[in-house]
Amino acid sequence: VCRKAAERDLANVRVWRMDTAYAVEHLLPPDKVAQFHFLFPDPWPKRRHHRRRTMTVEFATAAHRALEAEGLLHIATDHTDYFQWIERITHSLFVPEPAPASWPCTTFEKKFTDRGLTIHRLLLRKISPVR
């Protein structure tokens, strides 16, 4: 990521080497992030490992807090159960939007689509409280 940002002379890229959930919850200021891209997170499919998943109710709440009004959360995964879990825990904070046709394709996604596997996509818009 650092190399690619430097090659493109991008000044608006920040890379932190730390737990994502901690960074989103404790380091990002409220209402300042335009978009999050949550692409192919580890699904930790065994039930006893679910506590290790990045997308939790706490993470979704922290992402919601960090997103600006009308901010977006892009999600892509090949794991159906994890996708359904994400839909359940985000429904009170976000509203689904139609996914754009020009969705970014990762190397990981290319490997899965080449094998004929289904990719689940979700574009969520922050529900802002009425003031």
PDB file of C-alpha atoms in Angstrom:
ATOM      1  CA  VAL A   1       0.000   0.000   0.000  1.00  0.00           C
ATOM      2  CA  CYS A   2       2.770   2.434   0.929  1.00  0.00           C
ATOM      3  CA  ARG A   3       4.670   1.736  -2.284  1.00  0.00           C
ATOM      4  CA  LYS A   4       1.569   2.175  -4.463  1.00  0.00           C
ATOM      5  CA  ALA A   5       0.614   5.414  -2.701  1.00  0.00           C
ATOM      6  CA  ALA A   6       4.146   6.771  -3.187  1.00  0.00           C
ATOM      7  CA  GLU A   7       4.202   5.770  -6.881  1.00  0.00           C
ATOM      8  CA  ARG A   8       0.967   7.695  -7.419  1.00  0.00           C
ATOM      9  CA  ASP A   9       2.117  10.611  -5.242  1.00  0.00           C
ATOM     10  CA  LEU A  10      -1.030  10.354  -3.105  1.00  0.00           C
ATOM     11  CA  ALA A  11      -1.016  12.746  -0.171  1.00  0.00           C
ATOM     12  CA  ASN A  12      -4.350  11.628   1.291  1.00  0.00           C
ATOM     13  CA  VAL A  13      -3.375   8.037   2.195  1.00  0.00           C
ATOM     14  CA  ARG A  14      -2.643   6.969   5.762  1.00  0.00           C
ATOM     15  CA  VAL A  15      -1.397   3.495   6.649  1.00  0.00           C
ATOM     16  CA  TRP A  16      -1.538   2.221  10.216  1.00  0.00           C
ATOM     17  CA  ARG A  17      -0.091  -1.099  11.285  1.00  0.00           C
ATOM     18  CA  MET A  18      -2.522  -1.975  14.038  1.00  0.00           C
ATOM     19  CA  ASP A  19      -5.797  -3.681  14.741  1.00  0.00           C
ATOM     20  CA  THR A  20      -8.443  -2.231  12.430  1.00  0.00           C
ATOM     21  CA  ALA A  21     -11.202  -2.244  15.021  1.00  0.00           C
ATOM     22  CA  TYR A  22      -9.026  -0.340  17.502  1.00  0.00           C
ATOM     23  CA  ALA A  23      -8.029   2.263  14.915  1.00  0.00           C
ATOM     24  CA  VAL A  24     -11.601   2.890  13.759  1.00  0.00           C
ATOM     25  CA  GLU A  25     -12.977   3.064  17.297  1.00  0.00           C
ATOM     26  CA  HIS A  26     -10.243   5.084  19.018  1.00  0.00           C
ATOM     27  CA  LEU A  27      -8.224   7.017  16.433  1.00  0.00           C
ATOM     28  CA  LEU A  28     -10.672   8.289  13.844  1.00  0.00           C
ATOM     29  CA  PRO A  29     -12.588  11.459  14.678  1.00  0.00           C
ATOM     30  CA  PRO A  30     -16.391  11.441  14.414  1.00  0.00           C
ATOM     31  CA  ASP A  31     -18.023  12.367  11.096  1.00  0.00           C
ATOM     32  CA  LYS A  32     -14.758  12.699   9.121  1.00  0.00           C
ATOM     33  CA  VAL A  33     -14.475   9.576   6.918  1.00  0.00           C
ATOM     34  CA  ALA A  34     -16.217   9.561   3.530  1.00  0.00           C
ATOM     35  CA  GLN A  35     -15.963   5.807   2.840  1.00  0.00           C
ATOM     36  CA  PHE A  36     -14.729   2.531   4.266  1.00  0.00           C
ATOM     37  CA  HIS A  37     -13.851  -0.407   1.998  1.00  0.00           C
ATOM     38  CA  PHE A  38     -14.181  -3.736   3.805  1.00  0.00           C
ATOM     39  CA  LEU A  39     -12.969  -6.148   1.131  1.00  0.00           C
ATOM     40  CA  PHE A  40     -12.687  -9.885   1.788  1.00  0.00           C
ATOM     41  CA  PRO A  41     -12.143  -9.894   5.555  1.00  0.00           C
ATOM     42  CA  ASP A  42     -11.252 -13.186   7.189  1.00  0.00           C
ATOM     43  CA  PRO A  43     -14.639 -14.823   7.910  1.00  0.00           C
ATOM     44  CA  TRP A  44     -13.398 -16.979  10.815  1.00  0.00           C
ATOM     45  CA  PRO A  45     -16.029 -19.564   9.855  1.00  0.00           C
ATOM     46  CA  LYS A  46     -15.882 -21.769  12.957  1.00  0.00           C
ATOM     47  CA  ARG A  47     -18.391 -20.642  15.575  1.00  0.00           C
ATOM     48  CA  ARG A  48     -15.789 -20.630  18.346  1.00  0.00           C
ATOM     49  CA  HIS A  49     -13.695 -18.202  16.278  1.00  0.00           C
ATOM     50  CA  HIS A  50     -16.478 -15.677  15.533  1.00  0.00           C
ATOM     51  CA  ARG A  51     -15.150 -13.407  18.284  1.00  0.00           C
ATOM     52  CA  ARG A  52     -12.084 -12.808  16.069  1.00  0.00           C
ATOM     53  CA  ARG A  53     -14.104 -11.360  13.204  1.00  0.00           C
ATOM     54  CA  THR A  54     -13.401  -7.730  12.437  1.00  0.00           C
ATOM     55  CA  MET A  55     -17.007  -6.930  11.591  1.00  0.00           C
ATOM     56  CA  THR A  56     -18.820  -6.930  14.898  1.00  0.00           C
ATOM     57  CA  VAL A  57     -21.603  -4.782  16.310  1.00  0.00           C
ATOM     58  CA  GLU A  58     -18.921  -2.666  18.024  1.00  0.00           C
ATOM     59  CA  PHE A  59     -16.948  -2.237  14.795  1.00  0.00           C
ATOM     60  CA  ALA A  60     -20.082  -1.341  12.802  1.00  0.00           C
ATOM     61  CA  THR A  61     -20.988   1.234  15.464  1.00  0.00           C
ATOM     62  CA  ALA A  62     -17.468   2.704  15.410  1.00  0.00           C
ATOM     63  CA  ALA A  63     -17.493   2.871  11.595  1.00  0.00           C
ATOM     64  CA  HIS A  64     -20.887   4.567  11.717  1.00  0.00           C
ATOM     65  CA  ARG A  65     -19.526   7.145  14.175  1.00  0.00           C
ATOM     66  CA  ALA A  66     -16.448   7.844  12.020  1.00  0.00           C
ATOM     67  CA  LEU A  67     -18.391   8.183   8.764  1.00  0.00           C
ATOM     68  CA  GLU A  68     -19.576  11.606   7.696  1.00  0.00           C
ATOM     69  CA  ALA A  69     -23.276  12.180   7.009  1.00  0.00           C
ATOM     70  CA  GLU A  70     -24.307   9.961   4.088  1.00  0.00           C
ATOM     71  CA  GLY A  71     -20.936   8.146   4.338  1.00  0.00           C
ATOM     72  CA  LEU A  72     -20.520   4.761   2.650  1.00  0.00           C
ATOM     73  CA  LEU A  73     -19.389   1.330   3.770  1.00  0.00           C
ATOM     74  CA  HIS A  74     -18.408  -0.982   0.874  1.00  0.00           C
ATOM     75  CA  ILE A  75     -18.327  -4.680   1.710  1.00  0.00           C
ATOM     76  CA  ALA A  76     -17.296  -7.657  -0.432  1.00  0.00           C
ATOM     77  CA  THR A  77     -16.903 -11.263   0.665  1.00  0.00           C
ATOM     78  CA  ASP A  78     -17.044 -14.758  -0.765  1.00  0.00           C
ATOM     79  CA  HIS A  79     -18.366 -16.199   2.507  1.00  0.00           C
ATOM     80  CA  THR A  80     -22.190 -16.395   2.549  1.00  0.00           C
ATOM     81  CA  ASP A  81     -22.621 -16.855   6.315  1.00  0.00           C
ATOM     82  CA  TYR A  82     -20.343 -13.911   7.097  1.00  0.00           C
ATOM     83  CA  PHE A  83     -22.208 -11.784   4.550  1.00  0.00           C
ATOM     84  CA  GLN A  84     -25.544 -12.601   6.192  1.00  0.00           C
ATOM     85  CA  TRP A  85     -24.039 -11.840   9.600  1.00  0.00           C
ATOM     86  CA  ILE A  86     -22.857  -8.423   8.349  1.00  0.00           C
ATOM     87  CA  GLU A  87     -26.308  -7.683   6.941  1.00  0.00           C
ATOM     88  CA  ARG A  88     -27.906  -8.500  10.313  1.00  0.00           C
ATOM     89  CA  ILE A  89     -25.576  -6.430  12.483  1.00  0.00           C
ATOM     90  CA  THR A  90     -25.555  -3.345  10.223  1.00  0.00           C
ATOM     91  CA  HIS A  91     -29.277  -3.026   9.457  1.00  0.00           C
ATOM     92  CA  SER A  92     -30.017  -0.527  12.257  1.00  0.00           C
ATOM     93  CA  LEU A  93     -27.092   1.777  11.403  1.00  0.00           C
ATOM     94  CA  PHE A  94     -26.988   1.686   7.616  1.00  0.00           C
ATOM     95  CA  VAL A  95     -29.348   1.516   4.673  1.00  0.00           C
ATOM     96  CA  PRO A  96     -28.433  -0.654   1.647  1.00  0.00           C
ATOM     97  CA  GLU A  97     -27.722   1.094  -1.647  1.00  0.00           C
ATOM     98  CA  PRO A  98     -27.374  -0.423  -5.120  1.00  0.00           C
ATOM     99  CA  ALA A  99     -23.768  -1.503  -5.654  1.00  0.00           C
ATOM    100  CA  PRO A 100     -22.043   0.443  -8.442  1.00  0.00           C
ATOM    101  CA  ALA A 101     -21.182  -1.318 -11.697  1.00  0.00           C
ATOM    102  CA  SER A 102     -17.571  -0.145 -11.364  1.00  0.00           C
ATOM    103  CA  TRP A 103     -16.887  -1.955  -8.101  1.00  0.00           C
ATOM    104  CA  PRO A 104     -13.128  -2.274  -7.449  1.00  0.00           C
ATOM    105  CA  CYS A 105     -11.835  -5.781  -8.161  1.00  0.00           C
ATOM    106  CA  THR A 106      -9.113  -7.160  -5.888  1.00  0.00           C
ATOM    107  CA  THR A 107      -6.608  -9.882  -6.736  1.00  0.00           C
ATOM    108  CA  PHE A 108      -8.338 -12.042  -4.132  1.00  0.00           C
ATOM    109  CA  GLU A 109     -11.698 -11.503  -5.849  1.00  0.00           C
ATOM    110  CA  LYS A 110     -10.239 -12.387  -9.245  1.00  0.00           C
ATOM    111  CA  LYS A 111      -9.048 -15.743  -7.867  1.00  0.00           C
ATOM    112  CA  PHE A 112     -12.534 -16.508  -6.575  1.00  0.00           C
ATOM    113  CA  THR A 113     -14.411 -15.457  -9.704  1.00  0.00           C
ATOM    114  CA  ASP A 114     -11.980 -17.476 -11.834  1.00  0.00           C
ATOM    115  CA  ARG A 115     -13.027 -20.514  -9.771  1.00  0.00           C
ATOM    116  CA  GLY A 116     -16.702 -19.683 -10.332  1.00  0.00           C
ATOM    117  CA  LEU A 117     -17.424 -18.713  -6.734  1.00  0.00           C
ATOM    118  CA  THR A 118     -20.081 -16.156  -5.822  1.00  0.00           C
ATOM    119  CA  ILE A 119     -18.990 -12.773  -4.527  1.00  0.00           C
ATOM    120  CA  HIS A 120     -21.409 -11.029  -2.174  1.00  0.00           C
ATOM    121  CA  ARG A 121     -21.373  -7.240  -2.303  1.00  0.00           C
ATOM    122  CA  LEU A 122     -23.020  -4.706  -0.095  1.00  0.00           C
ATOM    123  CA  LEU A 123     -22.971  -0.928  -0.272  1.00  0.00           C
ATOM    124  CA  LEU A 124     -24.299   0.689   2.877  1.00  0.00           C
ATOM    125  CA  ARG A 125     -25.094   4.358   3.468  1.00  0.00           C
ATOM    126  CA  LYS A 126     -24.897   5.792   6.973  1.00  0.00           C
ATOM    127  CA  ILE A 127     -28.231   6.553   8.590  1.00  0.00           C
ATOM    128  CA  SER A 128     -27.753   9.924  10.236  1.00  0.00           C
ATOM    129  CA  PRO A 129     -29.809  10.901  13.265  1.00  0.00           C
ATOM    130  CA  VAL A 130     -32.449  13.558  12.778  1.00  0.00           C
ATOM    131  CA  ARG A 131     -31.574  16.771  14.554  1.00  0.00           C
TER     132      ARG A 131
END
